[in-house]
Amino acid sequence: MAVKIAFVIDKIDYKIGGTERQLLLLLDHLDKKEFEPWLCVFRYSSWMEKYKQQYNIHYFNFGSFFSPVSYWNLYKFARWLKKNQFQIVQTQFRDGNIVGILAAKMAGIKTILSSRRNEGYWLNKTELFILKLLNRYVTGYLANSESIKRFVQRVEKIDPKKVKVIYNGVDFSYFDNLDTEYKELRNQFGLQDDDFVITMIANLRPVKRVDVLIDAAAEVVKTNNKAKFLLVGDGEEENNLKTLTKKYGLERQVIFLGKRSDIPQILAVSNLGVLTSASEGLSNAIIEYMGAGLPVICTKVGGNEELVEDGVNGFLIRPGDSKTLSGKIAAFIKQPSLVEKMGQESARKARQLFALDVMIKRTENYYKSLLEQEL
């Protein structure tokens, strides 16, 4: 009989971030003969209605932690977990971790997994205190980088033996045979054949510090009029970033593409990938840059150092350092051989460490090992 797993998360909507994308990949590719995944969501979205059947979605309405209704909903959720006899509960995000761990404990679930995928910038002191209290009930932790493992060990005082690092997975087959769409997309974006294209994929939120790239772009175009910048993603900072772009007079050089589903095709017309985040776990965007054979410039935060080796497949910079970023971009523009050499190293490393089938198999084996310990 297949192992029943409840995956607990705050919310999934059409603005899917890296954590949600990795979860859905896992749900899509788990061996259904061995595992039966159920997706438990705490906040409603129209996305849920569209994919309810595909991902076996169950909605539980949780509001504020301090609302009396939430305690009743917690009790109902725990009863539901117990009734459906789940063998594993895996939680992610703030509410998913706190509510999911507590409900699983109340339901008598023996194997409780808690995900750690970034450096906790979204937790306040009270929430961190609650999470640390609940950690006594957790069987194991899933981290997506060695950096995050060290972080939770330091901040939450978690035994490192209980933390399993499994890198994000990417289906690199989507990056093959894209030549036929190359010219079409360059024309669509208004790119010339000799333009040097710098691309950043990110939700436009403050933590991503997209403003740093725009500041750098203002310097780069002073001496490199063929530099073009593609920003892929949307979010709360979009209007502010467009205002900054206009302030610099970069409307022709910085192109806002919004949310896109054709990421491999966009990276096929790019020469360089950039990520300027102030905080990261293990960036899917960087892995995708690497899978597309691009050199990478990114901030020295989170798991980025595990992806980009400075001077080998790209460069690492300090968060907020637009001056160094502009200099590194200019260096790539001046040295096509450097772009090719570092891009090849990116592609090699990506396929060795971050292939989707590797992530799936490692996760399945981890589930099996934990269940064996419970016997």
XYZ file of C-alpha atoms in Angstrom:
375
model
C 0.000 0.000 0.000
C 1.243 3.481 -0.901
C 2.547 5.728 1.888
C 0.112 8.590 2.549
C 1.810 11.977 2.868
C 0.089 15.254 3.799
C 1.990 18.252 2.425
C 0.983 21.326 4.448
C 1.491 24.857 3.109
C 0.094 28.326 3.802
C -1.037 29.165 0.284
C -0.423 28.513 -3.391
C -1.695 30.877 -6.075
C -0.740 31.905 -9.588
C 2.268 33.862 -8.257
C 4.187 30.666 -7.685
C 7.583 31.107 -6.038
C 10.515 28.732 -5.774
C 9.275 26.746 -2.768
C 5.847 26.184 -4.318
C 7.385 25.192 -7.657
C 9.614 22.608 -6.008
C 6.671 21.197 -4.052
C 4.549 20.830 -7.184
C 7.420 19.154 -9.031
C 7.687 16.694 -6.159
C 3.933 16.005 -6.222
C 4.049 15.499 -9.993
C 6.975 13.074 -9.998
C 6.745 11.017 -6.799
C 6.286 7.334 -7.577
C 2.518 6.971 -7.082
C 2.876 3.223 -6.600
C 4.842 3.938 -3.431
C 3.540 7.337 -2.277
C 0.087 8.957 -2.128
C 0.491 12.753 -1.781
C -2.270 15.044 -0.466
C -1.884 18.841 -0.536
C -3.294 20.776 2.445
C -3.668 24.544 1.977
C -4.592 27.154 4.609
C -5.644 30.103 2.442
C -8.002 30.102 -0.501
C -6.977 31.014 -4.059
C -8.540 30.529 -7.475
C -5.475 28.453 -8.394
C -6.716 25.802 -5.959
C -9.981 25.380 -7.820
C -8.242 24.822 -11.145
C -5.764 22.249 -9.810
C -7.849 20.671 -7.038
C -8.107 17.272 -8.692
C -4.574 17.177 -10.122
C -2.913 17.786 -6.745
C -5.560 16.286 -4.431
C -5.981 19.664 -2.682
C -7.810 20.047 0.632
C -8.560 23.522 1.995
C -8.519 24.425 5.697
C -9.386 28.020 6.563
C -6.855 29.435 9.038
C -6.829 33.123 9.863
C -5.003 34.819 12.714
C -3.256 32.660 15.314
C -5.063 34.699 17.966
C -8.589 34.110 16.630
C -10.743 31.620 18.619
C -11.964 30.216 15.271
C -8.404 29.168 14.415
C -8.217 26.923 17.492
C -11.394 25.149 16.392
C -10.003 24.797 12.862
C -6.759 23.421 14.298
C -8.740 20.757 16.156
C -10.694 19.878 12.992
C -7.497 19.684 10.950
C -5.887 17.364 13.495
C -8.977 15.136 13.469
C -8.885 15.050 9.663
C -5.198 14.015 9.664
C -5.931 11.248 12.148
C -9.039 10.038 10.289
C -7.131 9.736 7.009
C -4.272 7.834 8.661
C -1.316 9.721 7.195
C 2.082 8.177 7.783
C 4.023 11.392 7.045
C 3.166 15.072 7.438
C 5.531 17.512 5.719
C 5.188 21.236 6.436
C 6.501 24.386 4.769
C 6.292 28.173 5.259
C 5.464 29.931 8.542
C 1.837 28.933 9.150
C 2.301 25.562 7.499
C 5.159 24.769 9.858
C 3.554 26.048 13.063
C -0.015 24.807 12.510
C 1.029 21.694 10.618
C 3.467 20.457 13.268
C 0.990 21.066 16.104
C -1.919 19.398 14.271
C 0.233 16.410 13.293
C 1.299 15.947 16.906
C -2.316 16.167 18.069
C -3.237 13.555 15.447
C -0.545 11.173 16.658
C 1.431 11.236 13.407
C 4.793 9.605 14.084
C 6.783 11.062 11.180
C 6.673 14.872 11.003
C 8.966 16.680 8.562
C 9.505 20.429 8.611
C 10.987 22.301 5.649
C 13.576 25.063 5.890
C 14.164 26.778 2.554
C 15.435 30.267 3.400
C 17.089 32.147 6.223
C 13.852 32.945 8.029
C 13.673 36.678 7.241
C 9.843 36.390 7.486
C 9.824 35.184 11.139
C 9.470 37.646 13.994
C 10.752 36.835 17.496
C 7.423 35.488 18.739
C 6.972 33.202 15.737
C 10.536 31.929 16.035
C 9.973 31.209 19.734
C 6.812 29.210 18.952
C 8.568 27.287 16.186
C 11.464 26.385 18.492
C 8.985 25.042 21.062
C 7.322 22.882 18.408
C 10.627 21.540 17.092
C 10.652 18.891 19.848
C 7.888 17.102 17.905
C 9.703 17.104 14.543
C 11.225 13.884 13.247
C 13.436 15.518 10.645
C 14.075 18.676 8.672
C 14.428 19.135 4.931
C 16.817 21.919 3.864
C 17.650 22.808 0.289
C 21.233 23.900 0.940
C 24.120 23.394 3.352
C 23.873 27.096 4.147
C 20.298 26.708 5.388
C 21.334 23.665 7.427
C 23.992 25.752 9.189
C 21.514 28.599 9.652
C 18.823 26.531 11.407
C 21.479 24.829 13.501
C 22.674 28.240 14.703
C 19.324 30.047 15.080
C 16.957 27.224 16.095
C 19.603 25.068 17.857
C 18.530 22.055 15.778
C 20.682 18.920 15.879
C 22.437 18.850 12.464
C 21.956 15.063 12.351
C 18.215 15.691 12.005
C 18.623 17.983 8.967
C 18.670 16.396 5.518
C 19.960 18.521 2.629
C 18.285 17.811 -0.701
C 19.030 20.282 -3.466
C 16.260 21.689 -5.648
C 15.541 19.814 -8.858
C 15.099 21.158 -12.381
C 13.902 19.365 -15.505
C 16.704 20.371 -17.843
C 15.070 18.742 -20.881
C 13.112 22.004 -21.282
C 16.396 23.756 -22.112
C 17.136 21.559 -25.139
C 16.420 22.338 -28.805
C 15.267 25.962 -28.415
C 16.982 27.362 -31.526
C 13.721 27.633 -33.506
C 12.280 30.132 -30.991
C 15.467 32.187 -30.597
C 14.872 34.790 -33.318
C 11.155 35.048 -32.620
C 11.704 35.979 -28.985
C 14.517 38.427 -29.715
C 12.199 40.190 -32.156
C 9.355 40.133 -29.616
C 11.568 41.810 -27.005
C 13.003 44.310 -29.495
C 16.534 42.900 -29.236
C 19.190 43.351 -31.889
C 21.487 40.502 -32.952
C 24.492 42.093 -31.235
C 22.725 43.060 -27.985
C 24.172 41.602 -24.772
C 21.221 40.388 -22.690
C 21.313 40.332 -18.883
C 18.336 38.538 -17.324
C 16.992 38.439 -13.779
C 14.141 36.115 -12.779
C 12.554 37.100 -9.478
C 9.303 38.016 -7.805
C 9.409 41.788 -7.556
C 9.511 41.959 -3.760
C 11.785 44.106 -1.547
C 13.954 41.128 -0.486
C 14.958 40.523 -4.119
C 16.587 43.996 -4.337
C 15.903 44.393 -8.053
C 16.667 48.085 -7.584
C 20.339 47.140 -7.245
C 20.350 45.716 -10.772
C 18.650 48.836 -12.138
C 21.249 51.014 -10.386
C 23.977 48.898 -11.987
C 22.266 49.082 -15.381
C 22.442 52.872 -15.234
C 26.241 52.609 -14.978
C 26.662 49.817 -17.527
C 24.811 51.594 -20.346
C 27.088 54.628 -20.061
C 29.834 52.636 -21.793
C 27.937 49.670 -23.265
C 24.996 50.776 -25.384
C 24.278 47.183 -26.475
C 23.414 46.033 -22.936
C 19.772 45.067 -22.445
C 18.176 43.958 -19.160
C 15.213 41.571 -18.968
C 13.286 41.479 -15.685
C 11.061 38.411 -15.433
C 8.449 38.396 -12.669
C 5.841 40.578 -11.000
C 5.040 41.762 -7.512
C 4.479 44.639 -5.137
C 7.651 46.528 -6.117
C 6.853 46.699 -9.842
C 5.630 50.307 -9.916
C 8.544 51.536 -7.788
C 11.029 49.755 -10.040
C 9.455 51.176 -13.176
C 9.653 54.651 -11.628
C 13.358 54.106 -10.888
C 13.920 52.902 -14.452
C 12.240 56.035 -15.799
C 14.291 58.223 -13.469
C 17.469 56.836 -15.052
C 16.026 57.103 -18.563
C 16.419 53.352 -19.091
C 12.986 52.571 -20.579
C 14.617 51.202 -23.756
C 17.322 49.221 -21.951
C 15.342 47.679 -19.060
C 12.421 45.529 -20.198
C 9.774 44.347 -17.732
C 8.382 41.056 -18.978
C 6.064 40.271 -16.068
C 5.198 36.714 -15.092
C 6.254 34.266 -17.804
C 5.972 30.528 -18.337
C 8.563 30.360 -21.142
C 11.644 30.660 -18.901
C 13.886 28.262 -20.915
C 13.145 30.222 -24.094
C 13.920 33.549 -22.409
C 17.210 32.206 -21.053
C 18.077 30.919 -24.535
C 18.185 34.536 -25.762
C 20.188 35.673 -22.723
C 23.937 35.986 -22.221
C 24.112 36.384 -18.446
C 21.956 35.610 -15.391
C 21.839 37.911 -12.356
C 20.265 37.649 -8.901
C 20.585 40.469 -6.343
C 18.574 39.063 -3.395
C 19.270 40.105 0.188
C 18.244 36.606 1.336
C 17.989 33.227 -0.399
C 17.664 29.553 0.366
C 18.704 27.739 -2.776
C 17.695 29.815 -5.765
C 15.724 28.073 -8.511
C 16.462 31.042 -10.760
C 20.224 30.511 -10.474
C 19.859 26.785 -11.145
C 17.835 27.630 -14.255
C 20.494 30.120 -15.402
C 23.082 27.394 -15.004
C 20.933 24.814 -16.774
C 20.684 27.189 -19.720
C 24.477 27.446 -19.843
C 24.732 31.018 -18.562
C 27.406 32.483 -16.310
C 25.911 33.982 -13.152
C 26.443 37.058 -10.995
C 24.673 36.788 -7.647
C 24.815 37.968 -4.064
C 26.831 36.078 -1.469
C 23.831 34.994 0.616
C 22.163 31.717 1.576
C 22.931 28.813 -0.701
C 24.209 30.948 -3.580
C 27.813 30.025 -2.774
C 26.912 26.357 -3.287
C 25.714 27.205 -6.794
C 28.201 29.787 -7.994
C 31.917 29.367 -7.448
C 33.480 32.801 -7.657
C 35.598 33.089 -10.788
C 34.595 29.624 -12.070
C 30.995 29.791 -13.296
C 30.310 33.371 -12.302
C 30.927 35.970 -9.625
C 29.690 36.577 -6.078
C 29.011 40.115 -4.835
C 27.913 41.694 -1.564
C 24.174 42.474 -1.214
C 23.412 46.011 -2.332
C 26.749 46.468 -4.149
C 25.619 47.926 -7.479
C 29.105 49.274 -8.267
C 30.756 45.838 -8.223
C 27.781 44.386 -10.096
C 28.086 46.921 -12.905
C 31.824 46.214 -13.161
C 31.301 42.448 -13.423
C 28.593 42.886 -16.073
C 30.917 45.132 -18.070
C 33.690 42.515 -17.807
C 31.441 39.862 -19.342
C 30.384 42.182 -22.150
C 34.037 42.862 -23.020
C 35.098 39.189 -22.871
C 32.877 36.814 -24.907
C 35.327 33.977 -24.201
C 34.690 34.398 -20.457
C 30.941 34.138 -21.042
C 31.408 30.902 -22.969
C 33.878 29.339 -20.526
C 31.877 30.098 -17.378
C 28.606 29.223 -19.097
C 29.905 25.750 -19.941
C 30.947 25.203 -16.329
C 27.472 26.311 -15.173
C 25.782 23.768 -17.442
C 28.055 20.947 -16.294
C 27.527 21.641 -12.594
C 23.766 22.079 -12.941
C 23.197 18.716 -14.569
C 25.457 16.954 -12.106
C 23.845 18.283 -8.917
C 20.375 19.605 -9.647
C 18.679 17.243 -12.096
C 15.020 16.642 -11.248
C 15.325 12.861 -11.108
C 18.144 13.190 -8.558
C 15.975 15.343 -6.274
C 13.000 12.984 -6.542
C 15.011 9.848 -5.821
C 16.815 11.394 -2.842
C 13.501 12.579 -1.369
C 11.830 9.186 -1.811
C 14.786 7.436 -0.187
C 14.656 9.864 2.738
C 10.966 9.139 3.333
C 11.679 5.407 3.288
C 14.585 5.724 5.733
C 12.458 7.684 8.227
C 9.613 5.184 8.063
C 12.054 2.341 8.646
C 13.266 4.096 11.809
C 9.692 4.183 13.111
C 9.297 0.383 12.801
